[in-house]
Each structure stands twice: as structure tokens, then as C-alpha cells.
mmCIF file of C-alpha atoms in Angstrom:
data_model
loop_
_atom_site.group_PDB
_atom_site.id
_atom_site.type_symbol
_atom_site.label_atom_id
_atom_site.label_comp_id
_atom_site.label_asym_id
_atom_site.label_seq_id
_atom_site.Cartn_x
_atom_site.Cartn_y
_atom_site.Cartn_z
ATOM 1 C CA UNK A 1 0.000 0.000 0.000
ATOM 2 C CA UNK A 2 1.183 3.514 -0.818
ATOM 3 C CA UNK A 3 0.019 6.547 1.142
ATOM 4 C CA UNK A 4 0.765 10.188 0.287
ATOM 5 C CA UNK A 5 0.321 13.177 2.593
ATOM 6 C CA UNK A 6 1.023 16.870 2.119
ATOM 7 C CA UNK A 7 0.060 20.101 3.771
ATOM 8 C CA UNK A 8 0.729 23.706 4.608
ATOM 9 C CA UNK A 9 1.321 24.906 8.170
ATOM 10 C CA UNK A 10 1.330 28.490 9.471
ATOM 11 C CA UNK A 11 2.381 29.745 12.911
ATOM 12 C CA UNK A 12 2.212 33.258 14.278
ATOM 13 C CA UNK A 13 4.326 33.977 17.366
ATOM 14 C CA UNK A 14 3.978 37.009 19.599
ATOM 15 C CA UNK A 15 6.205 37.710 22.601
ATOM 16 C CA UNK A 16 6.137 40.622 24.978
ATOM 17 C CA UNK A 17 8.508 41.256 27.896
ATOM 18 C CA UNK A 18 9.908 44.305 29.668
ATOM 19 C CA UNK A 19 13.410 42.825 29.360
ATOM 20 C CA UNK A 20 13.283 42.440 25.569
ATOM 21 C CA UNK A 21 14.875 44.955 23.237
ATOM 22 C CA UNK A 22 11.874 46.765 21.787
ATOM 23 C CA UNK A 23 9.503 45.280 24.359
ATOM 24 C CA UNK A 24 7.571 43.004 21.990
ATOM 25 C CA UNK A 25 8.326 40.978 18.884
ATOM 26 C CA UNK A 26 6.371 38.982 16.318
ATOM 27 C CA UNK A 27 7.394 36.103 14.090
ATOM 28 C CA UNK A 28 5.628 34.496 11.111
ATOM 29 C CA UNK A 29 6.427 30.913 10.167
ATOM 30 C CA UNK A 30 5.075 29.096 7.109
ATOM 31 C CA UNK A 31 5.983 25.502 6.259
ATOM 32 C CA UNK A 32 5.189 23.197 3.358
ATOM 33 C CA UNK A 33 5.569 19.463 3.930
ATOM 34 C CA UNK A 34 4.982 16.185 2.119
ATOM 35 C CA UNK A 35 5.324 12.544 3.117
ATOM 36 C CA UNK A 36 5.064 9.140 1.472
ATOM 37 C CA UNK A 37 4.555 5.811 3.257
ATOM 38 C CA UNK A 38 5.023 2.415 1.626
ATOM 39 C CA UNK A 39 3.774 -0.670 3.458
ATOM 40 C CA UNK A 40 4.028 -4.108 1.902
ATOM 41 C CA UNK A 41 4.578 -7.538 3.415
ATOM 42 C CA UNK A 42 7.323 -7.167 6.044
ATOM 43 C CA UNK A 43 8.608 -3.730 4.977
ATOM 44 C CA UNK A 44 7.416 -0.304 6.044
ATOM 45 C CA UNK A 45 9.245 2.673 4.522
ATOM 46 C CA UNK A 46 8.659 6.405 4.885
ATOM 47 C CA UNK A 47 10.005 9.415 3.019
ATOM 48 C CA UNK A 48 9.235 13.001 3.987
ATOM 49 C CA UNK A 49 10.413 16.544 3.326
ATOM 50 C CA UNK A 50 9.724 19.947 4.852
ATOM 51 C CA UNK A 51 10.600 23.526 3.920
ATOM 52 C CA UNK A 52 9.860 26.459 6.214
ATOM 53 C CA UNK A 53 10.008 30.222 5.816
ATOM 54 C CA UNK A 54 10.613 32.322 8.934
ATOM 55 C CA UNK A 55 9.885 35.974 8.288
ATOM 56 C CA UNK A 56 10.462 35.261 4.600
ATOM 57 C CA UNK A 57 13.866 33.622 5.131
ATOM 58 C CA UNK A 58 14.210 29.986 4.029
ATOM 59 C CA UNK A 59 15.246 27.547 6.743
ATOM 60 C CA UNK A 60 17.360 24.450 5.955
ATOM 61 C CA UNK A 61 15.524 21.949 3.746
ATOM 62 C CA UNK A 62 14.593 18.989 5.972
ATOM 63 C CA UNK A 63 14.268 15.560 4.346
ATOM 64 C CA UNK A 64 13.881 12.295 6.271
ATOM 65 C CA UNK A 65 13.838 8.633 5.325
ATOM 66 C CA UNK A 66 13.048 5.698 7.569
ATOM 67 C CA UNK A 67 12.448 1.974 7.272
ATOM 68 C CA UNK A 68 11.222 -0.939 9.365
ATOM 69 C CA UNK A 69 11.690 -4.580 8.406
ATOM 70 C CA UNK A 70 10.266 -7.671 10.122
ATOM 71 C CA UNK A 71 12.368 -10.710 9.175
ATOM 72 C CA UNK A 72 10.515 -12.845 11.743
ATOM 73 C CA UNK A 73 7.794 -12.648 14.351
ATOM 74 C CA UNK A 74 10.320 -11.967 17.114
ATOM 75 C CA UNK A 75 12.714 -9.674 15.296
ATOM 76 C CA UNK A 76 12.337 -6.095 14.017
ATOM 77 C CA UNK A 77 14.974 -3.924 12.322
ATOM 78 C CA UNK A 78 14.639 -0.150 12.087
ATOM 79 C CA UNK A 79 16.677 2.712 10.709
ATOM 80 C CA UNK A 80 16.309 6.370 9.789
ATOM 81 C CA UNK A 81 18.241 9.346 8.470
ATOM 82 C CA UNK A 82 17.002 12.920 8.800
ATOM 83 C CA UNK A 83 18.032 16.535 8.552
ATOM 84 C CA UNK A 84 16.579 19.050 10.988
ATOM 85 C CA UNK A 85 17.156 22.487 12.468
ATOM 86 C CA UNK A 86 16.348 24.631 15.502
ATOM 87 C CA UNK A 87 15.621 28.329 15.203
ATOM 88 C CA UNK A 88 16.717 30.701 17.991
ATOM 89 C CA UNK A 89 14.214 31.406 20.759
ATOM 90 C CA UNK A 90 12.945 34.909 21.491
ATOM 91 C CA UNK A 91 15.222 35.009 24.547
ATOM 92 C CA UNK A 92 18.205 34.071 22.359
ATOM 93 C CA UNK A 93 17.399 36.939 20.029
ATOM 94 C CA UNK A 94 16.075 39.798 22.154
ATOM 95 C CA UNK A 95 16.807 39.346 25.881
ATOM 96 C CA UNK A 96 18.541 42.369 27.421
ATOM 97 C CA UNK A 97 18.752 42.419 31.242
ATOM 98 C CA UNK A 98 20.637 41.112 34.280
ATOM 99 C CA UNK A 99 24.070 41.008 32.633
ATOM 100 C CA UNK A 100 22.863 39.150 29.535
ATOM 101 C CA UNK A 101 21.872 40.257 26.055
ATOM 102 C CA UNK A 102 20.435 38.367 23.099
ATOM 103 C CA UNK A 103 21.898 38.247 19.618
ATOM 104 C CA UNK A 104 19.489 39.147 16.755
ATOM 105 C CA UNK A 105 22.057 37.925 14.184
ATOM 106 C CA UNK A 106 21.912 34.279 15.306
ATOM 107 C CA UNK A 107 21.523 31.601 12.650
ATOM 108 C CA UNK A 108 19.433 28.456 13.008
ATOM 109 C CA UNK A 109 21.177 25.303 14.187
ATOM 110 C CA UNK A 110 21.410 22.597 11.512
ATOM 111 C CA UNK A 111 21.795 18.872 12.116
ATOM 112 C CA UNK A 112 21.948 15.474 10.445
ATOM 113 C CA UNK A 113 20.906 12.426 12.468
ATOM 114 C CA UNK A 114 21.280 8.716 11.734
ATOM 115 C CA UNK A 115 20.015 5.779 13.773
ATOM 116 C CA UNK A 116 19.783 1.997 13.400
ATOM 117 C CA UNK A 117 18.270 -0.458 15.870
ATOM 118 C CA UNK A 118 17.483 -4.113 16.369
ATOM 119 C CA UNK A 119 14.496 -5.168 18.476
ATOM 120 C CA UNK A 120 14.015 -8.732 19.703
ATOM 121 C CA UNK A 121 11.352 -10.234 21.935
ATOM 122 C CA UNK A 122 10.218 -13.733 22.796
ATOM 123 C CA UNK A 123 8.050 -15.539 25.309
ATOM 124 C CA UNK A 124 9.621 -17.375 28.217
ATOM 125 C CA UNK A 125 7.791 -19.792 30.454
ATOM 126 C CA UNK A 126 4.034 -19.508 30.573
ATOM 127 C CA UNK A 127 3.384 -15.773 30.656
ATOM 128 C CA UNK A 128 6.921 -14.408 30.737
ATOM 129 C CA UNK A 129 8.563 -12.250 28.088
ATOM 130 C CA UNK A 130 12.114 -11.298 27.200
ATOM 131 C CA UNK A 131 12.770 -8.122 25.207
ATOM 132 C CA UNK A 132 16.062 -6.670 23.995
ATOM 133 C CA UNK A 133 16.842 -3.546 21.991
ATOM 134 C CA UNK A 134 20.201 -2.313 20.744
ATOM 135 C CA UNK A 135 20.628 1.055 19.047
ATOM 136 C CA UNK A 136 23.508 2.926 17.430
ATOM 137 C CA UNK A 137 23.193 6.595 16.588
ATOM 138 C CA UNK A 138 25.054 9.607 15.272
ATOM 139 C CA UNK A 139 24.186 13.295 15.112
ATOM 140 C CA UNK A 140 26.128 16.219 13.667
ATOM 141 C CA UNK A 141 25.003 19.703 14.705
ATOM 142 C CA UNK A 142 26.376 22.835 13.011
ATOM 143 C CA UNK A 143 26.052 26.445 14.226
ATOM 144 C CA UNK A 144 25.386 25.223 17.779
ATOM 145 C CA UNK A 145 23.864 28.080 19.799
ATOM 146 C CA UNK A 146 25.718 28.590 23.074
ATOM 147 C CA UNK A 147 25.593 31.374 25.652
ATOM 148 C CA UNK A 148 29.078 32.673 26.510
ATOM 149 C CA UNK A 149 30.371 35.345 28.860
ATOM 150 C CA UNK A 150 32.195 38.228 27.214
ATOM 151 C CA UNK A 151 33.356 41.219 29.277
ATOM 152 C CA UNK A 152 30.987 40.337 32.171
ATOM 153 C CA UNK A 153 28.046 40.020 29.766
ATOM 154 C CA UNK A 154 26.462 36.743 28.650
ATOM 155 C CA UNK A 155 25.386 36.490 25.005
ATOM 156 C CA UNK A 156 24.540 33.600 22.614
ATOM 157 C CA UNK A 157 26.615 32.840 19.541
ATOM 158 C CA UNK A 158 26.791 30.256 16.754
ATOM 159 C CA UNK A 159 30.158 28.938 17.819
ATOM 160 C CA UNK A 160 30.259 25.172 17.703
ATOM 161 C CA UNK A 161 30.002 22.160 15.472
ATOM 162 C CA UNK A 162 29.160 19.138 17.611
ATOM 163 C CA UNK A 163 29.266 15.430 16.856
ATOM 164 C CA UNK A 164 27.317 13.073 19.121
ATOM 165 C CA UNK A 165 27.485 9.335 18.573
ATOM 166 C CA UNK A 166 27.096 6.239 20.621
ATOM 167 C CA UNK A 167 24.957 3.247 21.424
ATOM 168 C CA UNK A 168 22.201 2.202 23.779
ATOM 169 C CA UNK A 169 21.169 -1.239 24.913
ATOM 170 C CA UNK A 170 18.043 -2.156 26.857
ATOM 171 C CA UNK A 171 16.929 -5.574 28.120
ATOM 172 C CA UNK A 172 13.835 -6.482 30.124
ATOM 173 C CA UNK A 173 12.384 -9.670 31.551
ATOM 174 C CA UNK A 174 8.768 -10.026 32.705
ATOM 175 C CA UNK A 175 7.453 -13.025 34.586
ATOM 176 C CA UNK A 176 4.579 -14.175 36.776
ATOM 177 C CA UNK A 177 5.400 -15.606 40.209
ATOM 178 C CA UNK A 178 2.196 -16.930 41.788
ATOM 179 C CA UNK A 179 -0.031 -13.832 41.956
ATOM 180 C CA UNK A 180 2.872 -11.367 41.675
ATOM 181 C CA UNK A 181 3.679 -9.899 38.258
ATOM 182 C CA UNK A 182 7.340 -8.895 38.186
ATOM 183 C CA UNK A 183 9.648 -7.241 35.693
ATOM 184 C CA UNK A 184 13.357 -6.476 35.693
ATOM 185 C CA UNK A 185 14.965 -4.158 33.145
ATOM 186 C CA UNK A 186 18.424 -2.757 32.533
ATOM 187 C CA UNK A 187 19.664 0.112 30.378
ATOM 188 C CA UNK A 188 23.177 1.145 29.379
ATOM 189 C CA UNK A 189 24.115 4.047 27.118
ATOM 190 C CA UNK A 190 27.464 5.144 25.712
ATOM 191 C CA UNK A 191 27.462 8.712 24.379
ATOM 192 C CA UNK A 192 30.483 10.464 22.937
ATOM 193 C CA UNK A 193 29.591 14.126 22.320
ATOM 194 C CA UNK A 194 32.566 16.161 21.206
ATOM 195 C CA UNK A 195 33.354 19.544 19.687
ATOM 196 C CA UNK A 196 34.085 18.980 15.999
ATOM 197 C CA UNK A 197 34.846 22.673 15.424
ATOM 198 C CA UNK A 198 34.762 25.932 17.358
ATOM 199 C CA UNK A 199 34.109 29.145 15.428
ATOM 200 C CA UNK A 200 36.148 31.368 17.734
ATOM 201 C CA UNK A 201 39.817 32.367 18.184
ATOM 202 C CA UNK A 202 40.148 29.826 21.012
ATOM 203 C CA UNK A 203 39.555 26.482 19.357
ATOM 204 C CA UNK A 204 41.508 24.369 21.841
ATOM 205 C CA UNK A 205 38.348 22.491 22.764
ATOM 206 C CA UNK A 206 38.140 20.522 19.493
ATOM 207 C CA UNK A 207 37.708 16.830 20.261
ATOM 208 C CA UNK A 208 36.740 17.463 23.893
ATOM 209 C CA UNK A 209 33.601 16.041 25.509
ATOM 210 C CA UNK A 210 30.703 18.490 26.001
ATOM 211 C CA UNK A 211 30.210 19.784 29.522
ATOM 212 C CA UNK A 212 27.726 17.958 31.777
ATOM 213 C CA UNK A 213 27.440 15.128 29.233
ATOM 214 C CA UNK A 214 28.507 11.770 30.726
ATOM 215 C CA UNK A 215 29.988 9.163 28.424
ATOM 216 C CA UNK A 216 28.519 6.290 30.447
ATOM 217 C CA UNK A 217 25.043 5.981 31.986
ATOM 218 C CA UNK A 218 23.092 3.001 33.215
ATOM 219 C CA UNK A 219 20.074 1.946 35.224
ATOM 220 C CA UNK A 220 18.337 -1.129 36.643
ATOM 221 C CA UNK A 221 14.617 -1.135 37.417
ATOM 222 C CA UNK A 222 12.626 -3.709 39.373
ATOM 223 C CA UNK A 223 8.828 -3.593 39.333
ATOM 224 C CA UNK A 224 6.310 -5.819 41.089
ATOM 225 C CA UNK A 225 2.489 -5.739 41.106
ATOM 226 C CA UNK A 226 0.382 -7.762 43.540
ATOM 227 C CA UNK A 227 -3.342 -7.351 44.009
ATOM 228 C CA UNK A 228 -3.710 -3.599 44.665
ATOM 229 C CA UNK A 229 -0.051 -3.070 45.607
ATOM 230 C CA UNK A 230 2.771 -1.874 43.335
ATOM 231 C CA UNK A 231 6.505 -1.592 44.049
ATOM 232 C CA UNK A 232 9.122 0.135 41.901
ATOM 233 C CA UNK A 233 12.860 0.329 42.630
ATOM 234 C CA UNK A 234 15.349 2.064 40.327
ATOM 235 C CA UNK A 235 19.116 2.278 40.554
ATOM 236 C CA UNK A 236 20.887 4.813 38.332
ATOM 237 C CA UNK A 237 24.590 5.232 37.649
ATOM 238 C CA UNK A 238 25.992 8.365 35.969
ATOM 239 C CA UNK A 239 29.575 8.516 34.769
ATOM 240 C CA UNK A 240 32.101 11.308 35.087
ATOM 241 C CA UNK A 241 31.044 14.708 33.767
ATOM 242 C CA UNK A 242 33.291 17.599 32.776
ATOM 243 C CA UNK A 243 32.292 21.082 33.886
ATOM 244 C CA UNK A 244 34.550 23.115 31.569
ATOM 245 C CA UNK A 245 35.285 23.071 27.834
ATOM 246 C CA UNK A 246 38.916 22.049 28.451
ATOM 247 C CA UNK A 247 37.845 18.794 30.158
ATOM 248 C CA UNK A 248 39.973 19.559 33.212
ATOM 249 C CA UNK A 249 40.138 16.509 35.484
ATOM 250 C CA UNK A 250 40.443 18.713 38.590
ATOM 251 C CA UNK A 251 37.020 20.306 37.913
ATOM 252 C CA UNK A 252 35.246 17.139 36.726
ATOM 253 C CA UNK A 253 32.262 15.707 38.596
ATOM 254 C CA UNK A 254 32.919 12.209 39.925
ATOM 255 C CA UNK A 255 30.656 9.303 38.893
ATOM 256 C CA UNK A 256 27.712 8.736 41.213
ATOM 257 C CA UNK A 257 24.751 6.438 41.729
ATOM 258 C CA UNK A 258 21.297 6.771 43.242
ATOM 259 C CA UNK A 259 18.722 4.251 44.461
ATOM 260 C CA UNK A 260 15.045 5.242 44.496
ATOM 261 C CA UNK A 261 11.958 3.364 45.696
ATOM 262 C CA UNK A 262 8.260 3.899 45.092
ATOM 263 C CA UNK A 263 5.306 1.963 46.540
ATOM 264 C CA UNK A 264 1.583 2.465 46.057
ATOM 265 C CA UNK A 265 -1.758 0.912 46.959
ATOM 266 C CA UNK A 266 -5.110 1.405 45.329
ATOM 267 C CA UNK A 267 -8.035 2.096 47.626
ATOM 268 C CA UNK A 268 -11.750 1.930 46.957
ATOM 269 C CA UNK A 269 -13.498 0.699 43.847
ATOM 270 C CA UNK A 270 -14.287 2.313 40.541
ATOM 271 C CA UNK A 271 -17.658 3.424 41.947
ATOM 272 C CA UNK A 272 -18.336 5.573 43.815
ATOM 273 C CA UNK A 273 -14.718 6.213 44.862
ATOM 274 C CA UNK A 274 -11.290 5.142 43.712
ATOM 275 C CA UNK A 275 -7.923 6.467 44.825
ATOM 276 C CA UNK A 276 -4.277 5.615 45.321
ATOM 277 C CA UNK A 277 -1.835 6.110 48.193
ATOM 278 C CA UNK A 278 1.784 6.619 47.133
ATOM 279 C CA UNK A 279 5.026 6.719 49.126
ATOM 280 C CA UNK A 280 8.368 7.572 47.539
ATOM 281 C CA UNK A 281 11.958 7.692 48.793
ATOM 282 C CA UNK A 282 14.769 9.016 46.602
ATOM 283 C CA UNK A 283 18.519 8.578 47.066
ATOM 284 C CA UNK A 284 18.081 5.860 49.689
ATOM 285 C CA UNK A 285 21.836 5.168 50.013
ATOM 286 C CA UNK A 286 22.629 8.902 50.357
#
């Protein structure tokens, strides 16, 4: 089956603030888009494109292509490639107060993103299920908008080209133990986000990891449901994070982990009253 879709979208934005240059600003956005979907047998493919005008200026042309293939009942393969952009916010453009000023000459961020994934699931035991997903991804962002301090004044600039790539893996097991329905899931992500270029005189940060972006992250979640009771426990681990563009080890945040618990019980019936009591404790291990 082949399905075609197209349309025209218009947005009018109005902002008004005492701390904006000029007090108030308007923005007109008009976009034309089209999409095609092909679905036959085990293959689903999509192709789309979008072009937008912001105040009469053409934004980056944004095509996207994606596909999903089902080689078997338990296995699914997916992939997509797309180009996108992000226009500056009104604060980025016009803010002017408290030691910070916007930049009306900012350009839109542009990016290319690619992703491929494999999804597998199968039944185990009587009512149990095992699911596993592995994903690899890459994203290149140009004209990254970043607020920087210059002569005691913060202002945004298009100063970076950033490359983010990595992988993510998730596995979950669900099973029934007597009258208790239980699930255990784990997630691990590896993300390398580095400066590919720096459009400023000081470009010593090329190849360095972005600030507050850990390379390694992971979590384990245990969930149990019994009668009207529910229990959820989550352990999260966050890897080292740099706090400056030079990736100085002396200023880096050490890895840390947290353990959180959540329990609830339903009370009453659907009629005439139904409610839920919830208790939650975060960072149990301090």
C-alpha cells in the first residue's frame, strides 16, 4: 500500500517582555511538507520533506527517510536518516537584562541524524517475556547556539560544530510468580559528544567532551504488582562529567549512583470512589 500526505502549516508567534529589546516581537512561520509511506509484506518505509520560511527567510531543507523490516515474528529492524534544524528562541534573540543580552544575528542550528536499531522479543515460560533492543546513533550539529560570557556580559553565539554518537542497549524480563507480576529491566548508554569545530579564536576544545554530558550511563529497574499493591525500585549510575570546555580533570564531577523506591496501593473501587496512596523515597543510600 502507498500513502501520500502533504500540507501547509502556518504559525504566528507574539512575545512581549519588559526585558526584551523593543519590548515586543512577532514572528511568522510558514511551512510546506509532504510525506510518502510504503507498506508491503514485512517492509514499512517512509520518506518526507519539509521547507519552512521564517519571516520570509528559508530555513534548511529537511528531508527524512526511515524503514522498518520484520524478518521474523520476534525480530524487528529499524533505521532512519534525517536533517533538521532549531531556530533561535525569542530570549536568544532579544533578551537584554541582568548582565545578559540576546543576539538578533543568530543563525538556526542545523543537524543530520542517523540511527539503526534491532528489536528482539520472545516468550519465556508460561506468561513471561524477554525483550532486547540495541541502538547505534550519530548526530552532527552545526552552528550550535551557546551562551558565553564576554566582558561580564552573557550572550549567545553560533560557535560550535558538535558530533554526538554512541549506542544504547536495553533488556527487560517479565514473569509471573504466583499472583505477583514482576519485571526487571536494565539500560546502558554510551554517548560520545565532542566539539568537531569551534568558530572562535580559542579552538583548543576541538575533540573534547561536552560539559555535563557523561559518556557512560546506566540503570536497573525492578517492578512488582500484587493485588492492589505496586513496588518500583530504580538504581541509576551516571559517569564522570566535565564542567569546563577544556575537560579539566580537577574540575570534573565524579561518577555517582542513586537508588530510588516507590510503593503504592489502590483504595476503593471504581464506583463511587477510587484512589491511590503513594510513598516515595529518593537517594536511599545517600
